[in-house]
Short mmCIF file of C-alpha atoms in Angstrom, two decimals:
data_model
loop_
_atom_site.label_atom_id
_atom_site.label_comp_id
_atom_site.label_asym_id
_atom_site.label_seq_id
_atom_site.Cartn_x
_atom_site.Cartn_y
_atom_site.Cartn_z
CA MET A 1 132.49 108.24 60.98
CA SER A 2 135.61 106.84 59.29
CA THR A 3 138.81 107.33 61.29
CA LEU A 4 142.33 106.74 60.03
CA TYR A 5 144.87 105.77 62.71
CA ILE A 6 148.58 106.20 61.87
CA ARG A 7 151.57 105.25 64.05
CA LEU A 8 154.29 107.75 63.23
CA PRO A 9 158.07 107.31 63.45
CA SER A 10 159.93 109.34 66.03
CA LYS A 11 161.63 112.61 65.22
CA ALA A 12 165.04 110.94 65.63
CA VAL A 13 164.22 108.25 63.07
CA ALA A 14 162.75 110.82 60.66
CA GLU A 15 165.84 113.03 60.86
CA ALA A 16 168.13 110.06 60.21
CA VAL A 17 166.78 109.53 56.68
CA GLU A 18 166.68 111.80 53.65
CA HIS A 19 162.97 111.42 52.89
CA TRP A 20 161.08 110.72 56.08
CA LEU A 21 157.73 110.73 54.29
CA ALA A 22 158.78 107.44 52.70
CA LEU A 23 159.16 105.71 56.10
CA PRO A 24 156.68 102.87 56.69
CA CYS A 25 153.83 103.70 59.07
CA PRO A 26 151.37 101.14 60.42
CA TYR A 27 147.84 102.36 59.77
CA ALA A 28 144.25 101.27 60.25
CA LEU A 29 141.04 102.64 58.77
CA ALA A 30 138.22 102.06 61.20
CA SER A 31 134.56 102.83 61.61
CA GLY A 32 133.92 103.01 65.34
CA ASP A 33 136.06 100.25 66.86
CA ALA A 34 135.74 97.99 63.81
CA VAL A 35 138.84 97.91 61.61
CA GLU A 36 137.95 98.01 57.92
CA ARG A 37 141.47 98.06 56.49
CA GLU A 38 144.97 97.94 57.95
CA GLY A 39 148.53 97.66 56.78
CA VAL A 40 151.88 99.43 56.57
CA ALA A 41 152.50 102.27 54.11
CA SER A 42 154.35 105.56 53.85
CA LEU A 43 152.53 108.86 54.35
CA ASN A 44 152.92 109.60 50.64
CA GLU A 45 151.16 106.34 49.82
CA LEU A 46 148.39 107.16 52.31
CA ALA A 47 147.53 110.53 50.73
CA ALA A 48 144.27 109.33 49.16
CA THR A 49 143.21 107.53 52.35
CA VAL A 50 144.02 110.59 54.47
CA ALA A 51 141.93 112.82 52.21
CA ALA A 52 138.99 110.39 52.24
CA ALA A 53 138.93 109.81 56.02
CA GLN A 54 136.67 112.05 58.08
CA ARG A 55 139.14 112.04 60.98
CA VAL A 56 142.87 111.31 61.23
CA VAL A 57 144.42 110.24 64.55
CA LEU A 58 148.21 110.41 64.76
CA LEU A 59 149.82 108.15 67.33
CA LEU A 60 152.97 110.10 68.16
CA ALA A 61 156.06 108.06 68.89
CA ALA A 62 156.44 107.61 72.63
CA ALA A 63 160.02 108.87 72.38
CA ASP A 64 158.68 112.26 71.20
CA VAL A 65 156.20 112.74 74.07
CA THR A 66 157.09 113.18 77.72
CA LEU A 67 154.41 112.46 80.31
CA LEU A 68 154.54 114.50 83.51
CA ARG A 69 152.50 114.09 86.67
CA VAL A 70 151.56 117.51 88.02
CA LYS A 71 149.44 118.70 90.91
CA THR A 72 147.09 121.35 89.53
CA PRO A 73 144.67 123.70 91.26
CA PRO A 74 140.96 123.48 90.43
CA LEU A 75 140.82 125.62 87.28
CA SER A 76 138.63 125.77 84.23
CA ALA A 77 140.00 124.24 81.03
CA ALA A 78 140.86 127.66 79.57
CA LYS A 79 142.66 128.87 82.71
CA LEU A 80 144.45 125.54 83.12
CA LYS A 81 145.78 125.84 79.58
CA LEU A 82 147.28 129.24 80.44
CA ALA A 83 148.71 128.01 83.74
CA LEU A 84 150.34 124.81 82.46
CA PRO A 85 153.67 126.37 81.34
CA ASN A 86 154.28 127.73 84.85
CA LEU A 87 153.21 124.48 86.50
CA VAL A 88 155.61 122.26 84.54
CA GLU A 89 158.55 124.55 83.77
CA ASP A 90 160.60 123.14 86.66
CA GLN A 91 160.35 119.64 85.16
CA LEU A 92 161.34 120.66 81.63
CA VAL A 93 164.88 120.84 80.28
CA THR A 94 163.85 123.28 77.55
CA ASP A 95 161.79 126.45 77.32
CA ALA A 96 158.07 125.79 77.79
CA GLY A 97 157.37 128.15 74.89
CA GLU A 98 159.03 125.67 72.52
CA CYS A 99 156.72 122.88 73.66
CA VAL A 100 153.09 121.95 73.25
CA LEU A 101 151.39 121.03 76.52
CA ALA A 102 148.20 118.99 76.71
CA ALA A 103 146.47 118.19 79.99
CA GLY A 104 144.96 114.77 80.57
CA ASP A 105 142.67 113.45 83.28
CA MET A 106 143.18 113.65 87.04
CA LEU A 107 144.23 110.42 88.76
CA ASP A 108 145.19 110.05 92.43
CA GLY A 109 145.24 113.84 92.85
CA LEU A 110 147.69 114.40 90.00
CA ARG A 111 147.08 115.38 86.40
CA THR A 112 148.91 113.85 83.47
CA VAL A 113 150.46 116.45 81.16
CA ALA A 114 151.80 115.44 77.74
CA VAL A 115 154.74 117.48 76.43
CA ALA A 116 156.03 117.49 72.83
CA GLN A 117 158.23 119.75 70.70
CA ARG A 118 156.17 122.40 68.96
CA GLY A 119 158.38 122.43 65.86
CA TRP A 120 157.96 118.70 65.20
CA LEU A 121 154.21 118.83 65.78
CA ASP A 122 153.93 121.77 63.43
CA ILE A 123 155.73 119.80 60.69
CA LEU A 124 153.43 116.82 61.21
CA ALA A 125 150.29 118.93 61.25
CA LYS A 126 151.18 120.83 58.09
CA THR A 127 152.21 117.63 56.33
CA LEU A 128 148.93 115.88 57.11
CA ALA A 129 146.91 118.98 56.29
CA GLY A 130 148.72 119.11 52.96
CA LEU A 131 147.65 115.51 52.32
CA GLY A 132 144.03 116.55 52.80
CA ALA A 133 143.30 115.68 56.45
CA ARG A 134 140.00 117.21 57.57
CA GLN A 135 140.01 116.71 61.34
CA LEU A 136 143.42 116.06 62.87
CA VAL A 137 144.21 114.63 66.32
CA ALA A 138 147.61 113.71 67.79
CA VAL A 139 147.91 111.54 70.92
CA PRO A 140 150.85 109.93 72.78
CA ALA A 141 151.32 106.35 71.62
CA GLN A 142 152.24 105.15 75.13
CA LEU A 143 148.77 106.07 76.41
CA CYS A 144 147.11 104.17 73.55
CA LEU A 145 148.62 100.79 74.41
CA GLY A 146 146.20 98.46 76.09
CA GLN A 147 146.64 98.53 79.87
CA GLN A 148 146.72 95.41 82.02
CA ALA A 149 146.47 95.37 85.80
CA ALA A 150 149.83 94.93 87.57
CA ARG A 151 151.59 94.42 84.23
CA ALA A 152 153.61 96.67 81.99
CA THR A 153 152.82 96.72 78.28
CA ALA A 154 155.34 97.37 75.51
CA ALA A 155 155.33 97.44 71.72
CA THR A 156 158.02 97.73 69.07
CA MET A 157 158.24 99.09 65.55
CA GLU A 158 161.34 98.44 63.41
CA TYR A 159 162.66 100.66 60.62
CA GLY A 160 165.12 99.12 58.19
CA GLY A 161 166.34 96.55 60.65
CA THR A 162 168.48 99.07 62.56
CA ASP A 163 166.18 101.61 64.24
CA ILE A 164 163.60 100.33 66.71
CA GLU A 165 160.83 102.37 68.31
CA LEU A 166 160.04 101.06 71.78
CA THR A 167 156.77 102.11 73.41
CA LEU A 168 156.21 101.30 77.08
CA ARG A 169 153.13 101.78 79.24
CA LEU A 170 153.52 101.30 82.98
CA ASP A 171 150.03 102.12 84.25
CA ALA A 172 146.99 104.28 83.46
CA SER A 173 148.93 107.55 83.47
CA GLN A 174 152.60 106.71 82.96
CA GLY A 175 154.52 105.64 79.90
CA MET A 176 157.67 106.35 77.93
CA GLY A 177 159.47 105.57 74.73
CA LEU A 178 162.96 104.97 73.35
CA THR A 179 164.56 104.88 69.94
CA LEU A 180 167.07 102.02 69.88
CA ALA A 181 169.85 101.30 67.40
CA ALA A 182 169.87 97.51 67.06
CA GLU A 183 172.89 95.40 66.29
CA THR A 184 173.00 93.60 62.98
CA GLY A 185 172.12 89.95 62.97
CA ALA A 186 169.04 87.84 63.43
CA SER A 187 168.87 88.29 67.20
CA GLY A 188 170.13 91.86 67.34
CA ALA A 189 166.79 93.64 67.56
CA PRO A 190 165.15 91.28 70.11
CA GLY A 191 168.25 91.34 72.28
CA GLU A 192 168.40 95.16 72.31
CA VAL A 193 164.69 95.47 73.09
CA LEU A 194 164.71 92.92 75.91
CA ALA A 195 167.84 94.47 77.43
CA ALA A 196 166.22 97.92 77.39
CA LEU A 197 163.04 96.56 78.96
CA ALA A 198 165.05 94.77 81.66
CA ALA A 199 166.61 98.12 82.57
CA LEU A 200 163.34 100.07 82.50
CA VAL A 201 161.07 97.53 84.25
CA PRO A 202 163.39 95.00 85.92
CA ALA A 203 160.83 93.20 88.07
CA MET A 204 157.35 93.98 86.74
CA PRO A 205 155.58 91.33 84.63
CA LEU A 206 155.56 92.42 81.01
CA THR A 207 153.51 91.86 77.88
CA LEU A 208 155.41 92.67 74.69
CA TYR A 209 153.83 93.15 71.27
CA VAL A 210 156.03 92.85 68.19
CA GLY A 211 155.54 92.37 64.48
CA GLN A 212 154.06 89.03 63.44
CA ALA A 213 157.28 88.02 61.70
CA ARG A 214 159.33 88.75 64.83
CA VAL A 215 157.40 86.74 67.43
CA ALA A 216 159.46 83.56 66.95
CA ALA A 217 162.76 85.48 67.18
CA TYR A 218 161.78 87.00 70.52
CA HIS A 219 160.70 83.62 71.85
CA ASP A 220 164.08 82.18 70.85
CA VAL A 221 165.97 84.95 72.65
CA LEU A 222 163.85 84.50 75.77
CA ARG A 223 164.46 80.73 75.81
CA THR A 224 168.18 81.28 75.37
CA ALA A 225 168.37 83.92 78.09
CA GLY A 226 166.36 81.89 80.58
CA GLY A 227 165.46 83.69 83.82
CA VAL A 228 162.40 83.68 86.02
CA ARG A 229 160.86 86.97 84.91
CA GLU A 230 157.44 86.71 83.29
CA ILE A 231 157.52 88.14 79.76
CA ASN A 232 154.79 87.27 77.28
CA VAL A 233 155.32 88.03 73.59
CA PHE A 234 152.41 88.41 71.15
CA ALA A 235 151.86 89.71 67.65
CA ASP A 236 150.99 93.40 67.51
CA ASN A 237 147.50 94.30 66.30
CA TRP A 238 145.32 97.40 66.14
CA SER A 239 142.82 96.16 68.71
CA LEU A 240 145.44 97.17 71.32
CA TRP A 241 145.63 100.78 70.15
CA ILE A 242 142.25 101.96 68.90
CA PRO A 243 140.06 101.67 72.05
CA ALA A 244 142.25 104.01 74.16
CA SER A 245 143.36 106.41 71.43
CA GLY A 246 140.24 108.55 71.54
CA LYS A 247 139.12 108.16 75.14
CA LEU A 248 141.85 109.04 77.63
CA ALA A 249 144.86 110.22 75.66
CA PRO A 250 145.23 114.05 75.50
CA ASN A 251 145.16 115.67 72.07
CA LEU A 252 148.43 117.54 71.56
CA LEU A 253 147.15 119.39 68.50
CA ALA A 254 144.33 120.95 70.53
CA GLY A 255 146.84 123.44 71.91
CA MET A 256 148.14 124.53 68.53
CA THR A 257 146.91 126.89 65.83
CA ILE A 258 147.35 124.94 62.62
CA HIS A 259 145.87 124.67 59.20
CA ASP A 260 142.98 122.26 59.66
CA GLY A 261 143.07 121.02 56.09
CA ALA A 262 140.75 123.65 54.66
CA GLN A 263 143.48 124.70 52.22
CA ALA A 264 144.12 121.12 51.24
CA GLN A 265 140.40 120.59 50.64
CA TRP A 266 140.69 123.17 47.88
CA ARG A 267 142.04 120.39 45.66
CA GLN A 268 138.75 118.52 46.01
CA TRP A 269 136.81 121.61 45.02
CA ARG A 270 138.98 122.77 42.13
CA TRP A 271 136.69 121.31 39.45
CA PRO A 272 133.43 122.66 40.96
CA ALA A 273 135.16 126.00 41.54
CA GLY A 274 136.46 126.01 37.97
CA LEU A 275 132.98 125.21 36.67
CA ALA A 276 131.47 128.00 38.78
CA ALA A 277 134.11 130.42 37.49
CA ALA A 278 133.36 129.37 33.91
CA VAL A 279 129.62 129.90 34.46
CA LEU A 280 130.29 133.34 35.92
CA ALA A 281 132.55 134.19 32.99
CA VAL A 282 129.90 133.10 30.48
CA ASN A 283 127.23 135.11 32.32
CA ALA A 284 129.50 138.16 32.48
CA LEU A 285 130.22 137.82 28.77
CA GLY A 286 126.50 137.52 28.04
CA LEU A 287 125.71 140.58 30.14
CA ASN A 288 128.41 142.58 28.38
CA LEU A 289 127.18 141.51 24.96
CA ASP A 290 123.61 142.43 25.94
CA TRP A 291 124.82 145.79 27.25
CA TRP A 292 126.69 146.49 24.00
CA ARG A 293 123.58 145.51 22.01
CA LEU A 294 121.32 147.80 24.06
CA LYS A 295 123.88 150.58 23.83
CA HIS A 296 123.99 150.19 20.05
CA GLU A 297 120.17 150.25 19.86
CA ALA A 298 120.05 153.36 22.05
CA SER A 299 122.65 155.04 19.86
CA THR A 300 120.68 154.12 16.72
CA LEU A 301 117.43 155.47 18.22
CA ARG A 302 119.14 158.65 19.36
CA THR A 303 120.66 159.19 15.93
CA GLY A 304 117.29 158.56 14.28
CA MET A 305 115.51 161.03 16.56
CA VAL A 306 118.14 163.69 15.92
CA SER A 307 117.86 163.11 12.17
CA THR A 308 114.05 163.35 12.33
CA TYR A 309 114.25 166.52 14.41
CA LYS A 310 116.72 168.13 12.02
CA ALA A 311 114.57 167.17 9.04
CA THR A 312 111.47 168.64 10.70
CA TYR A 313 113.14 171.76 12.10
CA PRO A 314 116.14 172.45 9.86
CA LYS A 315 116.72 175.89 11.37
CA GLU A 316 117.39 174.49 14.85
CA THR A 317 121.13 174.35 15.48
CA VAL A 318 121.27 173.44 19.18
CA ILE A 319 119.95 169.95 19.88
CA LEU A 320 120.46 168.78 23.46
CA ASP A 321 117.52 166.40 23.82
CA ALA A 322 115.77 165.73 20.53
CA LEU A 323 112.77 163.98 22.13
CA ALA A 324 112.09 166.69 24.73
CA GLN A 325 112.58 169.46 22.20
CA MET A 326 110.24 167.71 19.73
CA GLN A 327 107.56 167.36 22.43
CA LYS A 328 107.80 171.06 23.23
CA LYS A 329 107.56 171.95 19.54
CA VAL A 330 104.51 169.73 19.03
CA ALA A 331 102.82 171.12 22.16
CA ALA A 332 103.50 174.67 21.01
CA ALA A 333 102.12 173.90 17.56
CA GLU A 334 98.96 172.37 18.99
CA HIS A 335 98.51 175.34 21.30
CA ASN A 336 98.93 177.77 18.43
CA ALA A 337 96.39 175.77 16.45
CA GLY A 338 93.84 176.25 19.23
CA ARG A 339 94.00 172.76 20.71
CA ALA A 340 93.67 172.78 24.46
CA GLN A 341 96.48 171.26 26.49
CA PRO A 342 95.87 169.16 29.61
CA ASP A 343 97.38 171.93 31.78
CA ASP A 344 95.32 174.74 30.24
CA PHE A 345 92.75 176.38 32.48
CA GLY A 346 89.72 174.83 30.77
CA PRO A 347 90.73 171.16 30.93
CA LEU A 348 92.15 171.60 34.44
CA ALA A 349 88.98 173.26 35.76
CA ALA A 350 86.66 170.77 34.03
CA ASN A 351 88.52 167.71 35.31
CA PHE A 352 88.78 169.15 38.83
CA ASP A 353 85.05 169.96 38.85
CA ALA A 354 84.19 166.43 37.79
CA ALA A 355 86.44 164.93 40.49
CA LEU A 356 85.01 167.30 43.15
CA ASN A 357 81.40 166.51 42.28
CA GLU A 358 82.12 162.79 42.28
CA GLN A 359 83.73 162.96 45.70
CA MET A 360 80.91 165.09 47.14
CA ARG A 361 78.33 162.57 45.93
CA THR A 362 80.36 159.83 47.53
CA GLN A 363 80.39 161.77 50.82
CA ASN A 364 76.65 162.71 50.50
CA MET A 365 77.43 166.43 50.49
CA THR A 366 74.85 168.86 49.04
CA THR A 367 76.69 172.19 49.15
CA ALA A 368 75.67 174.11 46.03
CA ALA A 369 78.87 176.15 45.59
CA PRO A 370 81.68 174.47 47.54
CA ILE A 371 84.54 176.50 46.02
CA ALA A 372 85.50 179.68 47.85
CA SER A 373 88.18 180.79 45.35
CA LEU A 374 89.75 179.54 42.16
CA GLU A 375 92.96 180.83 40.56
CA TYR A 376 95.00 179.77 37.55
CA ARG A 377 98.68 180.45 37.99
CA GLU A 378 101.79 178.90 36.44
CA ARG A 379 99.72 176.26 34.63
CA ALA A 380 98.13 175.10 37.88
CA LEU A 381 94.82 175.67 39.66
CA LEU A 382 94.85 177.09 43.20
CA VAL A 383 91.58 176.05 44.87
CA ARG A 384 90.17 177.03 48.27
CA LEU A 385 86.99 175.34 49.51
CA LYS A 386 84.41 176.86 51.81
CA PRO A 387 84.81 176.02 55.49
CA GLU A 388 81.61 173.98 55.61
CA VAL A 389 82.91 171.61 52.93
CA GLN A 390 84.53 168.81 54.91
CA LEU A 391 86.74 167.29 52.24
CA SER A 392 90.38 166.50 52.88
CA ALA A 393 93.17 166.42 50.36
CA GLU A 394 93.67 162.70 50.95
CA GLN A 395 90.03 162.03 50.10
CA MET A 396 90.33 163.96 46.83
CA LYS A 397 93.58 162.45 45.58
CA PRO A 398 92.11 159.14 44.26
CA ALA A 399 89.43 160.94 42.24
CA LEU A 400 91.97 163.42 40.87
CA ALA A 401 94.47 160.68 40.03
CA ALA A 402 91.79 158.94 37.97
CA ARG A 403 91.72 162.09 35.79
CA ASN A 404 95.50 162.48 35.55
CA LEU A 405 95.61 165.28 38.11
CA SER A 406 97.85 165.75 41.13
CA LEU A 407 97.10 167.60 44.35
CA ASN A 408 99.59 169.41 46.57
CA LEU A 409 99.10 171.88 49.40
CA ALA A 410 100.44 175.40 48.78
CA ASN A 411 99.81 178.25 51.26
CA GLY A 412 96.58 176.71 52.56
CA ALA A 413 95.21 176.08 49.06
CA TRP A 414 95.00 173.02 46.87
CA GLN A 415 97.38 173.16 43.95
CA ILE A 416 96.00 171.09 41.07
CA ARG A 417 98.30 170.15 38.20
CA SER A 418 98.07 167.88 35.19
CA VAL A 419 100.35 164.85 35.29
CA GLN A 420 100.20 164.27 31.53
#
């Protein structure tokens, strides 16, 4: 899975410029722990890389995240999340509701809790989601610095030669950050950084990571200052940050409800969605055209039938259903001419007799006169069989259906009708 790591400027640095999205941000695109590409670019310039990466990890400036050590009761993750504001409110200088709290691991009986301003995190999350980030994680930068036993670790990031982000890690669970305003001049930034580190960790051995171009300047300042304190200066590189960024550092965005990039992903789907909409529009147009064609054909047929009916029966003035009225007229004419209709008594009785005899042969019945009564009423036969004839209506229905007859029960009798 491709992961994009971005070291962000602090809120103070971002607010000091007009367009903070143009600030340089060190980044690395990695697969696992192997770095595929790295460099320094603004968030605007990283838009395509952000959208292509499967996961984006934001390393929040250490100055924007406060790490607290809190004793917590044994609670589930969900209950601990609800209890955190009450557990840390005494250590906060602002309302806990304005902060995002993320619990880390337990160490020496205390739990590390990362605290950051909700408003700033919301801006970052929405900005990255707008750039197309799919899965977004935000971790404190101070907990991503490589840790060394009995040594403090620090790293710097300079913006425009005046603002310096200082990240300091003291041990496995403690770290901090400062935003420094450096003096102008070649040695201004190194002098400010080393003075701040001397105040924060006056006696502890220190490893300092700075930009490749700044290593010599820091060495010069250290040689000039002298002293017996052990300070090692090396070039900053992503192998210091990536291993710890996804293992121990708490995710500050896990406690927020943000847009996860689904809206931004709409831009990637706009052409497929547009194509699908076009296909639906073409299909809808085709269906409408087909409906209009069928409607026109139906209207033509209806007009033709009415014209034929009027020509055949010119005295008829009321025409509600030309086809049904024509069928009735033809049936009446055939009846008047002596032609038997399927629902006349003769055809009904003959077809029923044939079906009954066929079914009795199938059932090996030899009753000579199986019918007890036979009536013709309302163009239907009402048949009652003798008690000794053991034929059910369900047995008779297939034979009757083969002769276009239907069978229904009416007052204990079989009602036989033509279905033609």
